[in-house]
């Protein structure tokens, strides 16, 4: 053994101790979290919740302050449900069930939107669909506003259909909303592939353009990229109807 190595061995822990105490002093974020105003912490966690359930779950496990803050109503209201299937093939665990119940209690717009879509498109509870979508729309859920317009277009009632045409046109006035609609159309299409679409109202294909020649639009015309050229609200709504009809599972 090299002379003095025993002493070196004894000295090392002391050096490590001093290094680790420096690291502890530098890191110390856990106690700093206590200094973040609770409202700000909840707002930050809500934004994380909006993008990923897994990230918020990990944050929850990381420390006591995070654990408490993630239980706030505001966080549950913004919780992403992307990790939860629309129609679970296997029964949900008690934990998953209580998580979704809390999302409902906290008026999470996404869970209300999902319920509205399921109620209407499966045809099981079409009468309650609009109520769920209305609550999600009140929280500015663009997808819920869009599906509400679709329901009005397929209502089979001329007045409601006209209201649907106007509402859809109003929705598309904003460039920002138009951009988001693309994402919501794709999401809806995806959801429709995962359920039994059996609402008989969807079997009739309404026509909204009131011009006899339908502005000479081609029958299968669906091109949202050139939609800015569409100045007829009826043609614009017809475009959505064709998109939806093309998104329905083949029956
Ligand atoms: Zn037209």
Tab-separated table of C-alpha atoms and ligand atoms in Angstrom:
chain	number	residue	atom	x	y	z
A	1	UNK	CA	0.000	0.000	0.000
A	2	UNK	CA	1.360	3.492	-0.832
A	3	UNK	CA	2.344	5.306	2.296
A	4	UNK	CA	-0.221	7.819	3.318
A	5	UNK	CA	-2.956	6.334	1.166
A	6	UNK	CA	-4.822	5.450	4.335
A	7	UNK	CA	-4.815	9.138	5.302
A	8	UNK	CA	-5.876	10.088	1.787
A	9	UNK	CA	-8.753	7.671	2.163
A	10	UNK	CA	-9.764	9.423	5.337
A	11	UNK	CA	-9.387	12.885	3.815
A	12	UNK	CA	-11.555	12.188	0.744
A	13	UNK	CA	-14.890	12.062	2.519
A	14	UNK	CA	-14.160	15.468	4.028
A	15	UNK	CA	-13.530	16.915	0.548
A	16	UNK	CA	-16.686	15.243	-0.724
A	17	UNK	CA	-18.593	16.593	2.229
A	18	UNK	CA	-17.431	20.133	1.516
A	19	UNK	CA	-18.200	19.695	-2.236
A	20	UNK	CA	-21.606	18.275	-1.541
A	21	UNK	CA	-22.401	21.063	0.868
A	22	UNK	CA	-21.481	23.556	-1.914
A	23	UNK	CA	-23.740	21.679	-4.334
A	24	UNK	CA	-26.496	21.623	-1.753
A	25	UNK	CA	-26.144	25.381	-1.291
A	26	UNK	CA	-26.144	25.975	-5.043
A	27	UNK	CA	-28.995	23.558	-5.836
A	28	UNK	CA	-31.359	24.198	-2.936
A	29	UNK	CA	-34.284	24.608	-5.407
A	30	UNK	CA	-36.650	22.653	-3.230
A	31	UNK	CA	-36.766	25.325	-0.566
A	32	UNK	CA	-36.873	28.106	-3.215
A	33	UNK	CA	-40.126	26.675	-4.535
A	34	UNK	CA	-41.711	27.829	-1.289
A	35	UNK	CA	-40.899	31.406	-2.327
A	36	UNK	CA	-42.801	31.169	-5.610
A	37	UNK	CA	-46.265	32.703	-5.150
A	38	UNK	CA	-48.837	29.902	-5.121
A	39	UNK	CA	-50.872	31.462	-7.964
A	40	UNK	CA	-47.776	31.552	-10.181
A	41	UNK	CA	-46.856	27.971	-9.326
A	42	UNK	CA	-50.385	26.825	-10.178
A	43	UNK	CA	-50.298	28.747	-13.452
A	44	UNK	CA	-46.971	27.140	-14.419
A	45	UNK	CA	-48.264	23.675	-13.510
A	46	UNK	CA	-51.497	24.314	-15.446
A	47	UNK	CA	-49.460	24.994	-18.570
A	48	UNK	CA	-47.501	21.800	-18.053
A	49	UNK	CA	-50.784	19.926	-17.486
A	50	UNK	CA	-52.147	21.284	-20.758
A	51	UNK	CA	-49.357	19.700	-22.775
A	52	UNK	CA	-48.718	16.442	-20.946
A	53	UNK	CA	-50.379	14.399	-18.239
A	54	UNK	CA	-47.162	12.406	-17.784
A	55	UNK	CA	-45.085	15.547	-17.108
A	56	UNK	CA	-47.556	16.817	-14.536
A	57	UNK	CA	-47.642	13.400	-12.916
A	58	UNK	CA	-43.828	13.442	-12.639
A	59	UNK	CA	-43.920	16.976	-11.233
A	60	UNK	CA	-46.459	15.824	-8.679
A	61	UNK	CA	-44.096	13.138	-7.440
A	62	UNK	CA	-41.071	15.433	-7.267
A	63	UNK	CA	-41.864	17.400	-4.090
A	64	UNK	CA	-44.542	18.198	-1.536
A	65	UNK	CA	-45.238	21.724	-2.830
A	66	UNK	CA	-45.744	20.458	-6.366
A	67	UNK	CA	-47.885	17.621	-5.068
A	68	UNK	CA	-50.209	20.057	-3.300
A	69	UNK	CA	-50.330	22.563	-6.151
A	70	UNK	CA	-51.119	19.931	-8.805
A	71	UNK	CA	-54.288	19.080	-6.867
A	72	UNK	CA	-55.641	22.570	-7.514
A	73	UNK	CA	-58.876	22.876	-9.521
A	74	UNK	CA	-57.169	25.167	-12.040
A	75	UNK	CA	-54.586	22.482	-12.868
A	76	UNK	CA	-57.271	19.813	-13.380
A	77	UNK	CA	-59.250	22.203	-15.563
A	78	UNK	CA	-56.297	22.445	-17.957
A	79	UNK	CA	-55.251	18.803	-17.753
A	80	UNK	CA	-54.405	17.123	-21.060
A	81	UNK	CA	-56.331	13.900	-21.657
A	82	UNK	CA	-54.260	12.822	-24.655
A	83	UNK	CA	-52.873	9.882	-22.684
A	84	UNK	CA	-56.393	8.611	-21.980
A	85	UNK	CA	-58.211	6.758	-24.751
A	86	UNK	CA	-61.576	8.153	-25.801
A	87	UNK	CA	-63.166	4.728	-25.494
A	88	UNK	CA	-61.101	2.512	-23.196
A	89	UNK	CA	-60.977	-1.103	-24.345
A	90	UNK	CA	-60.177	-2.292	-20.836
A	91	UNK	CA	-61.953	-1.227	-17.636
A	92	UNK	CA	-60.329	1.802	-16.018
A	93	UNK	CA	-58.501	1.367	-12.752
A	94	UNK	CA	-59.911	3.036	-9.659
A	95	UNK	CA	-57.118	5.613	-9.825
A	96	UNK	CA	-57.807	6.456	-13.478
A	97	UNK	CA	-61.519	6.651	-12.785
A	98	UNK	CA	-61.075	9.044	-9.868
A	99	UNK	CA	-58.693	11.166	-11.971
A	100	UNK	CA	-61.310	11.538	-14.722
A	101	UNK	CA	-64.049	12.236	-12.166
A	102	UNK	CA	-61.955	15.040	-10.720
A	103	UNK	CA	-61.422	16.447	-14.254
A	104	UNK	CA	-65.209	16.471	-14.677
A	105	UNK	CA	-65.778	18.120	-11.300
A	106	UNK	CA	-63.215	20.791	-12.172
A	107	UNK	CA	-65.009	21.529	-15.477
A	108	UNK	CA	-62.136	20.384	-17.678
A	109	UNK	CA	-63.290	21.539	-21.156
A	110	UNK	CA	-61.607	18.636	-22.950
A	111	UNK	CA	-63.535	16.018	-20.967
A	112	UNK	CA	-66.800	17.875	-21.652
A	113	UNK	CA	-65.912	18.079	-25.334
A	114	UNK	CA	-65.193	14.347	-25.472
A	115	UNK	CA	-68.501	13.572	-23.774
A	116	UNK	CA	-70.369	15.814	-26.217
A	117	UNK	CA	-68.709	14.154	-29.229
A	118	UNK	CA	-69.452	10.655	-27.889
A	119	UNK	CA	-73.071	11.501	-27.015
A	120	UNK	CA	-73.804	12.958	-30.429
A	121	UNK	CA	-71.887	10.782	-32.871
A	122	UNK	CA	-72.723	7.446	-31.260
A	123	UNK	CA	-76.356	8.590	-31.275
A	124	UNK	CA	-76.772	7.358	-27.694
A	125	UNK	CA	-77.498	10.711	-26.040
A	126	UNK	CA	-77.684	13.350	-28.767
A	127	UNK	CA	-79.947	15.517	-26.585
A	128	UNK	CA	-77.251	15.961	-23.950
A	129	UNK	CA	-74.389	16.525	-26.434
A	130	UNK	CA	-75.060	20.235	-26.954
A	131	UNK	CA	-75.051	20.896	-23.198
A	132	UNK	CA	-71.575	19.357	-22.805
A	133	UNK	CA	-70.284	21.164	-25.885
A	134	UNK	CA	-71.768	24.440	-24.667
A	135	UNK	CA	-69.900	24.171	-21.369
A	136	UNK	CA	-66.648	23.387	-23.209
A	137	UNK	CA	-67.298	26.271	-25.630
A	138	UNK	CA	-67.730	28.658	-22.699
A	139	UNK	CA	-64.123	27.807	-21.832
A	140	UNK	CA	-63.124	28.727	-25.417
A	141	UNK	CA	-62.676	25.159	-26.615
A	142	UNK	CA	-62.447	25.651	-30.401
A	143	UNK	CA	-63.192	21.985	-31.113
A	144	UNK	CA	-66.441	22.225	-29.129
A	145	UNK	CA	-67.506	25.335	-31.056
A	146	UNK	CA	-66.722	23.556	-34.315
A	147	UNK	CA	-68.697	20.398	-33.439
A	148	UNK	CA	-71.633	22.553	-32.275
A	149	UNK	CA	-71.711	24.122	-35.762
A	150	UNK	CA	-71.537	20.653	-37.355
A	151	UNK	CA	-74.500	19.473	-35.238
A	152	UNK	CA	-76.533	22.501	-36.346
A	153	UNK	CA	-75.647	21.829	-40.003
A	154	UNK	CA	-76.867	18.219	-39.712
A	155	UNK	CA	-79.948	19.087	-37.633
A	156	UNK	CA	-82.395	18.595	-40.505
A	157	UNK	CA	-84.020	21.907	-39.532
A	158	UNK	CA	-83.574	24.807	-41.974
A	159	UNK	CA	-83.390	27.505	-39.311
A	160	UNK	CA	-80.851	25.610	-37.224
A	161	UNK	CA	-78.838	24.809	-40.346
A	162	UNK	CA	-78.765	28.505	-41.278
A	163	UNK	CA	-77.597	29.290	-37.729
A	164	UNK	CA	-74.863	26.661	-38.197
A	165	UNK	CA	-73.736	28.273	-41.468
A	166	UNK	CA	-73.535	31.695	-39.806
A	167	UNK	CA	-71.744	30.372	-36.720
A	168	UNK	CA	-69.213	28.444	-38.806
A	169	UNK	CA	-68.513	31.555	-40.905
A	170	UNK	CA	-68.123	33.631	-37.734
A	171	UNK	CA	-65.715	31.074	-36.306
A	172	UNK	CA	-63.567	31.191	-39.427
A	173	UNK	CA	-63.260	34.963	-39.410
A	174	UNK	CA	-60.303	34.768	-37.073
A	175	UNK	CA	-57.026	33.668	-38.682
A	176	UNK	CA	-55.939	32.225	-35.375
A	177	UNK	CA	-59.073	30.086	-35.063
A	178	UNK	CA	-58.783	28.969	-38.706
A	179	UNK	CA	-55.284	27.701	-38.005
A	180	UNK	CA	-56.473	25.828	-34.913
A	181	UNK	CA	-59.413	24.334	-36.806
A	182	UNK	CA	-57.084	22.213	-38.877
A	183	UNK	CA	-55.819	20.546	-35.713
A	184	UNK	CA	-59.365	20.091	-34.380
A	185	UNK	CA	-60.658	18.587	-37.635
A	186	UNK	CA	-57.849	16.020	-37.551
A	187	UNK	CA	-58.526	15.305	-33.894
A	188	UNK	CA	-62.234	14.810	-34.528
A	189	UNK	CA	-61.518	12.513	-37.465
A	190	UNK	CA	-59.294	10.482	-35.195
A	191	UNK	CA	-61.963	10.288	-32.511
A	192	UNK	CA	-64.600	9.162	-35.021
A	193	UNK	CA	-62.396	6.256	-36.040
A	194	UNK	CA	-62.467	5.044	-32.434
A	195	UNK	CA	-66.206	4.852	-31.876
A	196	UNK	CA	-69.365	3.402	-33.373
A	197	UNK	CA	-70.870	6.303	-35.301
A	198	UNK	CA	-74.576	5.526	-35.358
A	199	UNK	CA	-76.423	8.815	-35.191
A	200	UNK	CA	-79.074	8.584	-37.953
A	201	UNK	CA	-78.929	12.393	-38.425
A	202	UNK	CA	-75.575	11.893	-40.150
A	203	UNK	CA	-77.082	9.759	-42.915
A	204	UNK	CA	-78.620	12.808	-44.603
A	205	UNK	CA	-76.102	15.053	-46.298
A	206	UNK	CA	-77.307	18.664	-46.103
A	207	UNK	CA	-76.483	21.309	-48.700
A	208	UNK	CA	-75.951	24.820	-47.429
A	209	UNK	CA	-75.101	26.927	-50.466
A	210	UNK	CA	-78.394	28.407	-51.588
A	211	UNK	CA	-77.223	29.151	-55.131
A	212	UNK	CA	-78.657	26.758	-57.669
A	213	UNK	CA	-75.256	26.005	-59.177
A	214	UNK	CA	-73.569	25.860	-55.716
A	215	UNK	CA	-71.097	28.377	-57.087
A	216	UNK	CA	-69.996	25.646	-59.489
A	217	UNK	CA	-67.933	23.994	-56.809
A	218	UNK	CA	-66.950	20.466	-57.658
A	219	UNK	CA	-68.960	17.786	-55.890
A	220	UNK	CA	-66.131	16.392	-53.818
A	221	UNK	CA	-64.420	19.709	-53.239
A	222	UNK	CA	-62.649	19.804	-49.873
A	223	UNK	CA	-59.608	22.033	-49.799
A	224	UNK	CA	-59.273	24.162	-46.722
A	225	UNK	CA	-56.001	25.625	-47.987
A	226	UNK	CA	-57.772	27.530	-50.742
A	227	UNK	CA	-60.658	28.386	-48.457
A	228	UNK	CA	-59.688	32.024	-48.304
A	229	UNK	CA	-61.006	32.254	-51.870
A	230	UNK	CA	-64.433	31.060	-50.698
A	231	UNK	CA	-66.636	34.054	-50.115
A	232	UNK	CA	-69.870	32.092	-49.897
A	233	UNK	CA	-70.695	31.041	-46.329
A	234	UNK	CA	-72.870	28.214	-47.645
A	235	UNK	CA	-70.042	26.781	-49.774
A	236	UNK	CA	-67.685	27.043	-46.823
A	237	UNK	CA	-70.135	25.061	-44.644
A	238	UNK	CA	-70.621	22.513	-47.466
A	239	UNK	CA	-66.882	22.031	-47.464
A	240	UNK	CA	-67.036	21.108	-43.751
A	241	UNK	CA	-69.936	18.742	-44.375
A	242	UNK	CA	-67.978	16.912	-47.076
A	243	UNK	CA	-64.974	16.702	-44.807
A	244	UNK	CA	-67.079	15.224	-42.017
A	245	UNK	CA	-68.844	12.782	-44.331
A	246	UNK	CA	-65.428	11.648	-45.574
A	247	UNK	CA	-64.246	11.211	-41.968
A	248	UNK	CA	-67.058	8.899	-40.924
A	249	UNK	CA	-66.140	5.236	-40.701
A	250	UNK	CA	-67.449	3.342	-43.723
A	251	UNK	CA	-70.816	1.810	-42.914
B	1	LIG	ZN1	-71.986	28.953	-52.537
